[in-house]
Short mmCIF file of C-alpha atoms and ligand atoms in Angstrom, two decimals:
data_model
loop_
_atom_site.label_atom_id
_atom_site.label_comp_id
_atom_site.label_asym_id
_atom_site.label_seq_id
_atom_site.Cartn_x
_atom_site.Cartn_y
_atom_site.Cartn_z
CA UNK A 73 0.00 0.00 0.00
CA UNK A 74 1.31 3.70 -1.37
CA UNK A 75 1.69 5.67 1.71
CA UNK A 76 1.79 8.76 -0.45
CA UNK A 77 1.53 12.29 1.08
CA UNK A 78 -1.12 14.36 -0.29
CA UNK A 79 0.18 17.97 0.47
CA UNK A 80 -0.99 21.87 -0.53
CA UNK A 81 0.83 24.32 -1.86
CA UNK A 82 2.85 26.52 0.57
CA UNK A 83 1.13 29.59 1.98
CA UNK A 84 -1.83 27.57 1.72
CA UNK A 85 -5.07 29.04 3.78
CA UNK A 86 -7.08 26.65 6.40
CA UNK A 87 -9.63 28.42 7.61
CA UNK A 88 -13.16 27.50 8.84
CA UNK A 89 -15.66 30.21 7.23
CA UNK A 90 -18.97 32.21 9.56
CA UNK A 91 -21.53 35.22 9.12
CA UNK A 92 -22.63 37.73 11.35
CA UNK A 93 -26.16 37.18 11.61
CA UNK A 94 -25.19 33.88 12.25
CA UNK A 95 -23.18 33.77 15.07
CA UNK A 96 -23.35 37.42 16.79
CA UNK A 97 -26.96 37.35 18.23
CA UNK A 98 -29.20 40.32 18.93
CA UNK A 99 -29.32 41.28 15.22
CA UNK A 100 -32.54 43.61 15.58
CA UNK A 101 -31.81 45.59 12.78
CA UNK A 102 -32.10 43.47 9.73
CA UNK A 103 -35.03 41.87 7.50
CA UNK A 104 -33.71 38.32 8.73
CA UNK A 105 -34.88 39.98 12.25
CA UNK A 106 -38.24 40.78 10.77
CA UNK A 107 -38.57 37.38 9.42
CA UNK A 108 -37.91 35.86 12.33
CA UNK A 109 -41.04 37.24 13.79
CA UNK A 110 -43.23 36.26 11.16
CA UNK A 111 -45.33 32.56 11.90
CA UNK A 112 -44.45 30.01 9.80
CA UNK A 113 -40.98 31.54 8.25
CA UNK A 114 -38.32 29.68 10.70
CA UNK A 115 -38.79 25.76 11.48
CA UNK A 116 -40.34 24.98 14.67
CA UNK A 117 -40.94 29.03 15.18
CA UNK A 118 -37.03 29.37 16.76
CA UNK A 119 -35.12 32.34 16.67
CA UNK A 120 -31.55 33.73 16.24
CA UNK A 121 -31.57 35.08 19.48
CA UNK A 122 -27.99 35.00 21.22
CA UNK A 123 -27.10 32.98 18.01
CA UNK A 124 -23.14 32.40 19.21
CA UNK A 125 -23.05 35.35 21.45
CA UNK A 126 -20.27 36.93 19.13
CA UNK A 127 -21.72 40.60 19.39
CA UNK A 128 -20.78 40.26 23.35
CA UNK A 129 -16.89 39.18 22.67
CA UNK A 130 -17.44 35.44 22.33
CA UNK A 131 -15.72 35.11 19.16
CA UNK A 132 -12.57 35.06 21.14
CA UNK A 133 -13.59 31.45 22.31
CA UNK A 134 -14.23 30.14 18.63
CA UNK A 135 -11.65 31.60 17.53
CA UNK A 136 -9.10 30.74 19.89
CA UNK A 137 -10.52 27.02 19.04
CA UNK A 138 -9.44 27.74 15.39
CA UNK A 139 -6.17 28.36 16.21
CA UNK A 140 -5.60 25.87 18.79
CA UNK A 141 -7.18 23.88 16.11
CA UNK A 142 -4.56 24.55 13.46
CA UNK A 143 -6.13 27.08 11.29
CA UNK A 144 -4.36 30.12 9.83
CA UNK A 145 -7.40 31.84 8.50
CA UNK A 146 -11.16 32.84 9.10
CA UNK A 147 -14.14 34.14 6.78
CA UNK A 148 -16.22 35.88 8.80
CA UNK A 149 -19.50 39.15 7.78
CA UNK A 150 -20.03 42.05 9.11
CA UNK A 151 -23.84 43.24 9.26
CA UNK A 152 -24.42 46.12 7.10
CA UNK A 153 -27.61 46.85 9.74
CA UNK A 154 -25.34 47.80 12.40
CA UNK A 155 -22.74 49.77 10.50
CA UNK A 156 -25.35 52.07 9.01
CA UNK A 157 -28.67 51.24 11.46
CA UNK A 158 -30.59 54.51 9.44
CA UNK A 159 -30.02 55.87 6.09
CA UNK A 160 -26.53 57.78 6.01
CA UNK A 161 -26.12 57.23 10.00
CA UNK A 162 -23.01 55.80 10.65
CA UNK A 163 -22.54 53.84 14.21
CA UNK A 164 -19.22 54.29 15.70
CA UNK A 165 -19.77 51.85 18.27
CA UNK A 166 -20.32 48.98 15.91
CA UNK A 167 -18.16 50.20 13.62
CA UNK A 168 -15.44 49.97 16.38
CA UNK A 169 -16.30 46.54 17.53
CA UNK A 170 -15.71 45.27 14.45
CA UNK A 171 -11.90 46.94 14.38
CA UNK A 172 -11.18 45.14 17.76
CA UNK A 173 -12.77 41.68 16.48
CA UNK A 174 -10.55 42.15 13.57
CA UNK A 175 -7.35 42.85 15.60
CA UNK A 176 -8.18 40.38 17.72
CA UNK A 177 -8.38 37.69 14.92
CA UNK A 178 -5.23 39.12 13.51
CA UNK A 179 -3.28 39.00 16.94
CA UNK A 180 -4.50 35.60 17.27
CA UNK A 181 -3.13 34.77 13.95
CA UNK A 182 -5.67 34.21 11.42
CA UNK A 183 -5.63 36.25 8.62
CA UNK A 184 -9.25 37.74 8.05
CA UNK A 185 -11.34 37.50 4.72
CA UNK A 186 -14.13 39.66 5.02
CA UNK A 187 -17.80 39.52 3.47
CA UNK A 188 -19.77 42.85 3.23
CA UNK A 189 -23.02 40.94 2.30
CA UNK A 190 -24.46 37.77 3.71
CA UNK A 191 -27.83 37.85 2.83
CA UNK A 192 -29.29 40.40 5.60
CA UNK A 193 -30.23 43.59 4.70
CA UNK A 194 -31.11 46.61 7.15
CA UNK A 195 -34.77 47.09 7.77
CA UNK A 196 -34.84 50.52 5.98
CA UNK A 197 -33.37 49.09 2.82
CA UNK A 198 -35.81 45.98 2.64
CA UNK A 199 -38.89 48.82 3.65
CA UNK A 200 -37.39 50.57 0.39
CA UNK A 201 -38.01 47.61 -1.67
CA UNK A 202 -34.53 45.32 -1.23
CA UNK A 203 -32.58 44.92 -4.02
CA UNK A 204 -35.70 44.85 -6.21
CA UNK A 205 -34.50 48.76 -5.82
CA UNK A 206 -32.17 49.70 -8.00
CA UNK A 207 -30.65 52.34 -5.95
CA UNK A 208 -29.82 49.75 -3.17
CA UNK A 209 -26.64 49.40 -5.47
CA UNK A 210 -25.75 52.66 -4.80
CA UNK A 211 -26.77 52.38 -1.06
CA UNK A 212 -24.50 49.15 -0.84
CA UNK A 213 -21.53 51.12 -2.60
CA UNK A 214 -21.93 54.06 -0.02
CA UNK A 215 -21.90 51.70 2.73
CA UNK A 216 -18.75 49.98 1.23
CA UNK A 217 -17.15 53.34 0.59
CA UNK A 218 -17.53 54.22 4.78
CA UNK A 219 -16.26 51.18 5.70
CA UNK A 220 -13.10 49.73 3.82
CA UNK A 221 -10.91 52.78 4.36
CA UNK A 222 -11.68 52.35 8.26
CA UNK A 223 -11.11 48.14 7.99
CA UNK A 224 -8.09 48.28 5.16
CA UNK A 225 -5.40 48.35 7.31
CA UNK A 226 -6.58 44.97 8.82
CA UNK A 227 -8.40 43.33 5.59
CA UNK A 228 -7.18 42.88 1.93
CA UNK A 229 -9.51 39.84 1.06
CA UNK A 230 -13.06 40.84 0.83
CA UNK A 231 -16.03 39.20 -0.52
CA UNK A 232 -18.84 41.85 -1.86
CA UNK A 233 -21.89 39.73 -1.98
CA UNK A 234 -22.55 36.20 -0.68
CA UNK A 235 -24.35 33.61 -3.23
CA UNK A 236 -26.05 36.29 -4.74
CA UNK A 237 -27.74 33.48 -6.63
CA UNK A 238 -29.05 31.93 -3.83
CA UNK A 239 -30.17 35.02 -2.00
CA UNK A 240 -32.22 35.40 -5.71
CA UNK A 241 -33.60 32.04 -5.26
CA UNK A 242 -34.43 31.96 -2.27
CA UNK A 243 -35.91 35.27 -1.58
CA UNK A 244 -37.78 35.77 -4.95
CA UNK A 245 -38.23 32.29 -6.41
CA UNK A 246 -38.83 29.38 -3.51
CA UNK A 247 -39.36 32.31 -1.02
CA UNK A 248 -37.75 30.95 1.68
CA UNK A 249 -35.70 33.63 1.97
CA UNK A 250 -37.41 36.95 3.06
CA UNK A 251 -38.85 38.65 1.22
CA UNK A 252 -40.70 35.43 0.16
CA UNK A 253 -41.92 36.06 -3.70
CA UNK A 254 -42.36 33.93 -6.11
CA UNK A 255 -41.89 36.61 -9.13
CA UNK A 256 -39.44 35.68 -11.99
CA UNK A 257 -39.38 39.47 -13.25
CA UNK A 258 -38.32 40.18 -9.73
CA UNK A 259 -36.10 37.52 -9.17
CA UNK A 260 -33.93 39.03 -12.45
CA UNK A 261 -34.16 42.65 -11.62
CA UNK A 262 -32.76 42.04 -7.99
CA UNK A 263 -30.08 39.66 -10.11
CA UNK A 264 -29.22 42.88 -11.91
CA UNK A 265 -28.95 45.27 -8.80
CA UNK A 266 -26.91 42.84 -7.05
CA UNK A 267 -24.40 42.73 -10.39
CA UNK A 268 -24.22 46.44 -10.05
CA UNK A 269 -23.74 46.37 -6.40
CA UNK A 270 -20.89 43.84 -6.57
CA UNK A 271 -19.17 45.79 -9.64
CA UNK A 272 -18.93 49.07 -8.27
CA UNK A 273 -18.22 47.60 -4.99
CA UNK A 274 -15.61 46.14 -6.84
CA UNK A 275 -13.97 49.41 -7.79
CA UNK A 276 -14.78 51.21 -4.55
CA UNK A 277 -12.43 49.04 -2.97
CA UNK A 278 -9.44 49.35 -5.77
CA UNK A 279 -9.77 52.79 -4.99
CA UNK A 280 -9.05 52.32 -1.84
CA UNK A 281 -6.76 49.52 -1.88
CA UNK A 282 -5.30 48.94 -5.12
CA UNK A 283 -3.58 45.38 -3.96
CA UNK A 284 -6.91 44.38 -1.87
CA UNK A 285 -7.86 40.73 -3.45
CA UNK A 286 -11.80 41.37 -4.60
CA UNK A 287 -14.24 38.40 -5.36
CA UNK A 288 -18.19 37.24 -4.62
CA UNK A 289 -18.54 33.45 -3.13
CA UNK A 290 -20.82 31.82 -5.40
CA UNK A 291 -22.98 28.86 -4.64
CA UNK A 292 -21.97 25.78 -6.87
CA UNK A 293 -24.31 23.43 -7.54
CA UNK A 294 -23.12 20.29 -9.20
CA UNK A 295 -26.02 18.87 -11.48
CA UNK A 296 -26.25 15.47 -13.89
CA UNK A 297 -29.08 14.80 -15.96
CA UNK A 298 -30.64 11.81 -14.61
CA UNK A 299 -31.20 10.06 -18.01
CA UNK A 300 -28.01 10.29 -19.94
CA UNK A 301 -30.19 9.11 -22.79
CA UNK A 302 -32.96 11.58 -22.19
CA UNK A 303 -31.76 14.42 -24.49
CA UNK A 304 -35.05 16.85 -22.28
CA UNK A 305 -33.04 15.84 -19.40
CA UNK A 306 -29.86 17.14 -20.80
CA UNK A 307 -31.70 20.50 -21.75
CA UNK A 308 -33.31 20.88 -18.66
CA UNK A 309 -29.72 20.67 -16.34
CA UNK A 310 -28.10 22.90 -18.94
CA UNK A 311 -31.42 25.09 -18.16
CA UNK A 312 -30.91 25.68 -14.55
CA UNK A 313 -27.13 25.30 -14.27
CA UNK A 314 -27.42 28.37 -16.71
CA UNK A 315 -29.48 30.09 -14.25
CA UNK A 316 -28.27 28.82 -11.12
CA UNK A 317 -24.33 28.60 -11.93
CA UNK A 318 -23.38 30.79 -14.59
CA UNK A 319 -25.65 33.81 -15.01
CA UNK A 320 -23.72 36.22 -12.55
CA UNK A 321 -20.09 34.68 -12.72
CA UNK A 322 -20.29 34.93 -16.49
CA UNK A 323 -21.73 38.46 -16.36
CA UNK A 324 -18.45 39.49 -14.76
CA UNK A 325 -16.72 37.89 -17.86
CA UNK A 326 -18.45 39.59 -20.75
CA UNK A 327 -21.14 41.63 -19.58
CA UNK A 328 -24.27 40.44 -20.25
CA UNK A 329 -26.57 38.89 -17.93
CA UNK A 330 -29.00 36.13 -19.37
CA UNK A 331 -31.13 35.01 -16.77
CA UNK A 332 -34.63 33.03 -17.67
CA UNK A 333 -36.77 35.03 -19.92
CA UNK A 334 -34.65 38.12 -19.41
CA UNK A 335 -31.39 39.57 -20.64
CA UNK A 336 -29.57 42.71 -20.30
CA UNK A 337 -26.03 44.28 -21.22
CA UNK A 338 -23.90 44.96 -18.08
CA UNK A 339 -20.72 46.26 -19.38
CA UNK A 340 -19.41 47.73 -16.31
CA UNK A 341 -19.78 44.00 -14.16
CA UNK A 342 -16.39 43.33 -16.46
CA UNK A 343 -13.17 42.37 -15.24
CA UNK A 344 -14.78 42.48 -11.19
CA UNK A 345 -13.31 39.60 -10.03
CA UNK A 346 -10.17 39.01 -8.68
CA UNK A 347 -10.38 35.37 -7.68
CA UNK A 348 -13.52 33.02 -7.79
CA UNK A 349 -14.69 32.19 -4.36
CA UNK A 350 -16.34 28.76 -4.24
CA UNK A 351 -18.98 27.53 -1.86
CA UNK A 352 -19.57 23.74 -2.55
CA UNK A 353 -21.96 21.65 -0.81
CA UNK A 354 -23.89 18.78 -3.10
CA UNK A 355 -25.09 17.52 -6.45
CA UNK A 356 -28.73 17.04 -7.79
CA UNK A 357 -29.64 15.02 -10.67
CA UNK A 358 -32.26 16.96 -12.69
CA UNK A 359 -34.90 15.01 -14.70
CA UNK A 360 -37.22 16.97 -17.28
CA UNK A 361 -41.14 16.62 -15.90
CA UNK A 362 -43.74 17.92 -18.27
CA UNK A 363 -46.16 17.89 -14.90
CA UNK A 364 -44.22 20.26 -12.95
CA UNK A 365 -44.67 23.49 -14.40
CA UNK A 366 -44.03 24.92 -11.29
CA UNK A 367 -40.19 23.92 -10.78
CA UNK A 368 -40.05 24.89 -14.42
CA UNK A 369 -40.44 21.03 -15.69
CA UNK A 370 -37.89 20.06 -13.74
CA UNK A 371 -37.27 17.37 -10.71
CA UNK A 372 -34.52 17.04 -8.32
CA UNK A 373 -33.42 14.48 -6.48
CA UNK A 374 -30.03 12.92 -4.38
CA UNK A 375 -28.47 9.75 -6.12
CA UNK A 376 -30.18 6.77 -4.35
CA UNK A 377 -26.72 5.13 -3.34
CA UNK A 378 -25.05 8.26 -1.67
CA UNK A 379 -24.84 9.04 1.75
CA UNK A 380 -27.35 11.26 2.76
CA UNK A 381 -27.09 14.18 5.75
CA UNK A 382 -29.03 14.22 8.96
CA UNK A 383 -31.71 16.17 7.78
CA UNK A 384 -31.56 14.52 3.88
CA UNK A 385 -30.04 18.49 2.80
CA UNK A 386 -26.89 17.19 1.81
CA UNK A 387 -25.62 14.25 -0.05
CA UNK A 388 -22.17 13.31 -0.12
CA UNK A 389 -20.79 13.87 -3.68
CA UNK A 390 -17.04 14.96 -3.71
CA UNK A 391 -17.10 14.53 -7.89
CA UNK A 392 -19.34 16.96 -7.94
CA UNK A 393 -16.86 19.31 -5.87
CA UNK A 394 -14.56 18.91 -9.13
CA UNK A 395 -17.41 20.04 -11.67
CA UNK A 396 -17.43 23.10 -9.01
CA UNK A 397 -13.57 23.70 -9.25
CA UNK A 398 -13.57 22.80 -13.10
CA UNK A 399 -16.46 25.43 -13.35
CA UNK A 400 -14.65 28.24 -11.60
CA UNK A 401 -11.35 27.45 -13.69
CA UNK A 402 -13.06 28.64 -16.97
CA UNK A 403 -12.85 32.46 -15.13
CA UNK A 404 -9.45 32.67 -15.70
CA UNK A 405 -8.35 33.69 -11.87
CA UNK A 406 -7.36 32.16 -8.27
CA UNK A 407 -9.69 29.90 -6.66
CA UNK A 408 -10.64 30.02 -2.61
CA UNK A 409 -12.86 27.20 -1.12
CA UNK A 410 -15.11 29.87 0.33
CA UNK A 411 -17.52 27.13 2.18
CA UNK A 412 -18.09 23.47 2.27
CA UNK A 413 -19.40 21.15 5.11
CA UNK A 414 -22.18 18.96 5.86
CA UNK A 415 -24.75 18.94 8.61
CA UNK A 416 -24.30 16.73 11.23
CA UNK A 417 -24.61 16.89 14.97
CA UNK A 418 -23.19 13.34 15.75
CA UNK A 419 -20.55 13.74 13.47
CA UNK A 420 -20.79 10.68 12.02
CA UNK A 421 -20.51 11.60 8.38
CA UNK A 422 -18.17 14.54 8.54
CA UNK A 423 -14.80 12.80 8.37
CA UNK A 424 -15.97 10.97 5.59
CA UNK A 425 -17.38 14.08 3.67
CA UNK A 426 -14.26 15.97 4.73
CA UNK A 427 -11.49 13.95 4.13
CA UNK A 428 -12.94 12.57 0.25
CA UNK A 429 -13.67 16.77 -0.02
CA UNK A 430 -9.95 17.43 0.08
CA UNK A 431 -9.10 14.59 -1.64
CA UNK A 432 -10.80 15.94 -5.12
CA UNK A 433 -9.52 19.62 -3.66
CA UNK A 434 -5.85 18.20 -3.87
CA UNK A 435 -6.17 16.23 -7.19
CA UNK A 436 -7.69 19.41 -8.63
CA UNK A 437 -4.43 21.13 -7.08
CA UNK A 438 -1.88 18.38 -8.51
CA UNK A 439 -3.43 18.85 -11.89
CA UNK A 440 -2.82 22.53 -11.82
CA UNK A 441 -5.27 24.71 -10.82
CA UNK A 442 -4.55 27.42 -9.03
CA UNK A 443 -6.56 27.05 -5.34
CA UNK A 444 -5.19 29.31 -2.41
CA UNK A 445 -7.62 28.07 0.46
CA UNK A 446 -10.51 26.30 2.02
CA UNK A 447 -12.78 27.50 4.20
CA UNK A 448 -14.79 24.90 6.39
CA UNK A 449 -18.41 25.63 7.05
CA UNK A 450 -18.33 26.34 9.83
CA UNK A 451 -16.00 26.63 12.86
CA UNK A 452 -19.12 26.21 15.19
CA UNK A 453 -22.64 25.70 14.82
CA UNK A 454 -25.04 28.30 13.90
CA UNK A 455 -28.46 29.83 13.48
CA UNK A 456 -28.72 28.16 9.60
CA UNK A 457 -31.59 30.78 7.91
CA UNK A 458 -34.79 28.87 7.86
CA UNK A 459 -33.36 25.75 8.89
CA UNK A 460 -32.46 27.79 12.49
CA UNK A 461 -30.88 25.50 14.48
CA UNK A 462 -32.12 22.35 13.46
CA UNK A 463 -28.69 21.97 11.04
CA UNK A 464 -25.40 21.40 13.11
CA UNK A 465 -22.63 22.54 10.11
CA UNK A 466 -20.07 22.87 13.25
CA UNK A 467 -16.44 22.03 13.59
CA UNK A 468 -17.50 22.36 17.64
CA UNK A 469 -20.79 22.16 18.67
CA UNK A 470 -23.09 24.75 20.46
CA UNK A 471 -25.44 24.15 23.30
CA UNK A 472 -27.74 27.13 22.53
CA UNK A 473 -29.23 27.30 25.86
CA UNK A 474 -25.63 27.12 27.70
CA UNK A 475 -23.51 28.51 25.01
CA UNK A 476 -21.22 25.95 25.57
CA UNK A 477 -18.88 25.05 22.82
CA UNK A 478 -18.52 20.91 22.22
CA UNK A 479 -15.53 19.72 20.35
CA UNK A 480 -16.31 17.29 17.61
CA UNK A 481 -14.22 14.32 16.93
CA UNK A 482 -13.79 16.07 13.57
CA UNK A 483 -11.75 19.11 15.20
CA UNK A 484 -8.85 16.82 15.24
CA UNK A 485 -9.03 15.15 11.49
CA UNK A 486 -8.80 18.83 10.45
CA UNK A 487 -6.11 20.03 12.92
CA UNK A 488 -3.87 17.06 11.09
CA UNK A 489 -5.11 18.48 8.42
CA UNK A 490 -4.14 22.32 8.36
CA UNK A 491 -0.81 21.94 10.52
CA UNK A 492 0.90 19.07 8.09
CA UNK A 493 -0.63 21.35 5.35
CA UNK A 494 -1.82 17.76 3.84
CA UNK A 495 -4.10 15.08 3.79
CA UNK A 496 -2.56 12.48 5.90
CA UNK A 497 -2.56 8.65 4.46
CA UNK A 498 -3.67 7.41 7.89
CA UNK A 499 -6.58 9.85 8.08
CA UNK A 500 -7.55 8.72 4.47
CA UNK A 501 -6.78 4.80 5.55
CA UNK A 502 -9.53 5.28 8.72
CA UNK A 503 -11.98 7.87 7.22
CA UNK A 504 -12.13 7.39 3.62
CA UNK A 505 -10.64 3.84 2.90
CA UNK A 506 -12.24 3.74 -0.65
CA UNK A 507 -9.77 6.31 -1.48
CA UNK A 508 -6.41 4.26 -1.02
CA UNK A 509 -7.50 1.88 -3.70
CA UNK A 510 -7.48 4.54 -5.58
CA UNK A 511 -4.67 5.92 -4.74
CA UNK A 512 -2.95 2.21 -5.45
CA UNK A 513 -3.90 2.13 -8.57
C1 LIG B 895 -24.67 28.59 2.51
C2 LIG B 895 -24.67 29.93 3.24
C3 LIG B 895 -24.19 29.83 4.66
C4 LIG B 895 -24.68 28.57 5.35
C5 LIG B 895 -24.43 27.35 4.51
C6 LIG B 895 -24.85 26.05 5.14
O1 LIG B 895 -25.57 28.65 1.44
O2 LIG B 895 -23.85 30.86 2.58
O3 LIG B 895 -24.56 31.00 5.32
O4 LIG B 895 -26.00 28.72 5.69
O5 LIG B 895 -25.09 27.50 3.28
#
């Protein structure tokens, strides 16, 4: 048996990956807030509440974890809501918390990458309409023009926008998200404001800080056509990976967005993107169904054979996780794993799902893509949207009525992990035994 070494480039980043309104509590500003309140939006009726109890300094705990736990880098949010809680009001306070939570993850070592936009919005922007507005791109920008010149001394990775695609399809397709539409017309012109958003955000920043590393994290979702025979099954994946996938990534390539029924020219979304963030979770396989109009003819579903999550949200499909990084190569610039991780309080699947993860991760690497860093979802378990807390994506566990933190046998896989800057053949051997075959051949 090969006891090959499967290492990462120097200078690699290990980092576990977090948003604010998911792990700082007390968020009373924001339209997740509002939706929080509303029957029926959250399952079983819970609440963010203390969510992590970051807001109050408890990031220092995590965090301290993430070191002690080998990592040399953290993706963390901060909540637009609190930086500007009125139009044009600017609170110092927050504004200052956020400079000592970034020194703090500095001094501790980690070096910071930092999203303006995870999917919360302040109440007085989702009262003026949301991004359905189209001067909420404008609103964003100002917000991003207060901010960077007070953070840039401590950040020069930022993220504009989180999944914009999924904060589209969620909020104006499904309507999980809030504002909880189903309106395609919507769904595209919110597409649109985000694109201008993220562009100009783009160059707000370069003004700022020409060297500053710019990108969005973008949802990947890995589809097959069930049939391979089934040529309406083939049309229908290329359908909604066109939609789901492509449509804002390849706006920032040439400038026009294409998304359903609509199109328009974008010219100023080119060249915005400095490196393609990645957030990989699962595939679907997508089957054409004349009788369901209302998922536009299409049905979803997890390969029978794979390894489902706790809650059936994930399946465990680390081929898929190459269509992701093949995907992002076409963009022509440096790749970061900006999430992956699976749900799972017993942590009983996570090694597994980890360790074949950053198996494909290091293949893609070997072959020669250019991939500077993977960020776990997430370092601790967290109010998850909709889902609240009934999804356990932690690293360490969180006793929500304690706040105690509970390490996860996992913690240790990826401390091996991040300090050997490899994937070690004994964790492969115990976790993911499949794999040395392969690695034999
Ligand atoms: C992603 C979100 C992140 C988290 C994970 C599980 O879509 O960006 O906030 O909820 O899913």
């Amino acid at each position: 048996m090969k006891q090959e070494t499967l290492s990462f480039p120097k200078g690699f980043l290990w980092g576990s990956a977090t948003a604010s309104h998911q792990v700082e509590g007390n968020n009373t500003n924001n339209n997740w807030f509002l939706w929080e309140q509303t029957p029926g939006k959250i399952t079983g009726g819970a609440r963010s509440g203390l969510a992590c109890d970051w807001w109050n300094g408890r990031w220092k705990e995590d965090l301290q974890h993430a070191v002690e736990d080998g990592q040399n880098a953290h993706r963390l949010s901060i909540e637009w809501s609190r930086i500007e809680p009125q139009p044009g009001k600017w609170d110092e306070a927050s504004i200052q918390t956020y400079r000592e939570m970034l020194k703090g993850i500095i001094k501790l070592g980690l070096k910071p990458m930092l999203t303006l936009h995870h999917f919360t919005d302040p109440i007085w922007i989702y009262e003026k309409g949301g991004w359905e507005n189209k001067e909420t791109s404008d609103r964003f920008v100002r917000y991003v023009e207060k901010i960077v010149p007070i953070l840039q001394d401590l950040v020069d990775m930022w993220i504009t926008i989180n999944e914009p695609t999924v904060y589209v399809f969620s909020g104006y397709m499904s309507g999980e998200f809030p504002p909880g539409k189903s309106d395609p017309k919507a769904a595209f012109q919110v597409m649109r404001n985000m694109l201008l958003g993220h562009s100009r955000a783009y160059r707000a920043i370069h003004r700022t800080q020409p060297q500053a590393m710019v990108g969005f994290a973008k949802n990947y979702r890995a589809m097959l056509p069930a049939r391979k025979w089934f040529p309406p099954d083939h049309w229908i994946r290329t359908f909604s990976s066109n939609s789901f996938n492509n449509a804002f990534a390849d706006t920032l390539m040439h400038g026009k967005l294409k998304f359903a029924l609509w199109k328009e020219s974008i010219p100023e979304a080119i060249g915005t993107q400095d490196y393609m963030g990645v957030n990989y979770y699962t595939r679907d396989n997508i089957k054409f169904n004349v009788l369901s109009a209302k998922s536009i003819f299409q049905e979803r579903f997890f390969d029978p054979d794979a390894e489902l999550s706790e809650n059936g949200f994930i399946a465990t499909e680390p081929v898929g996780f190459t269509e992701s990084l093949q995907w992002a190569q076409r963009y022509g610039v440096p790749i970061y794993i900006t999430e992956n991780g699976v749900e799972d309080s017993h942590d009983t699947m996570r090694p597994h799902y980890l360790i074949t993860h950053l198996y494909q991760l290091q293949k893609a690497i070997q072959s020669g893509m250019d991939i500077r860093g993977y960020m776990h979802w997430s370092q601790v378990d967290n109010f998850e949207w909709e889902r609240a807390w009934t999804q356990r994506f932690g690293l360490w566990g969180l006793n929500i009525e304690t706040q105690e933190r509970i390490r996860r046998p996992s913690v240790d896989i990826y401390h091996d992990i991040c300090t050997q800057n490899a994937l070690p053949a004994e964790s492969i051997a115990r976790f993911a035994p499949e794999l040395q075959q392969k690695m034999d051949e």
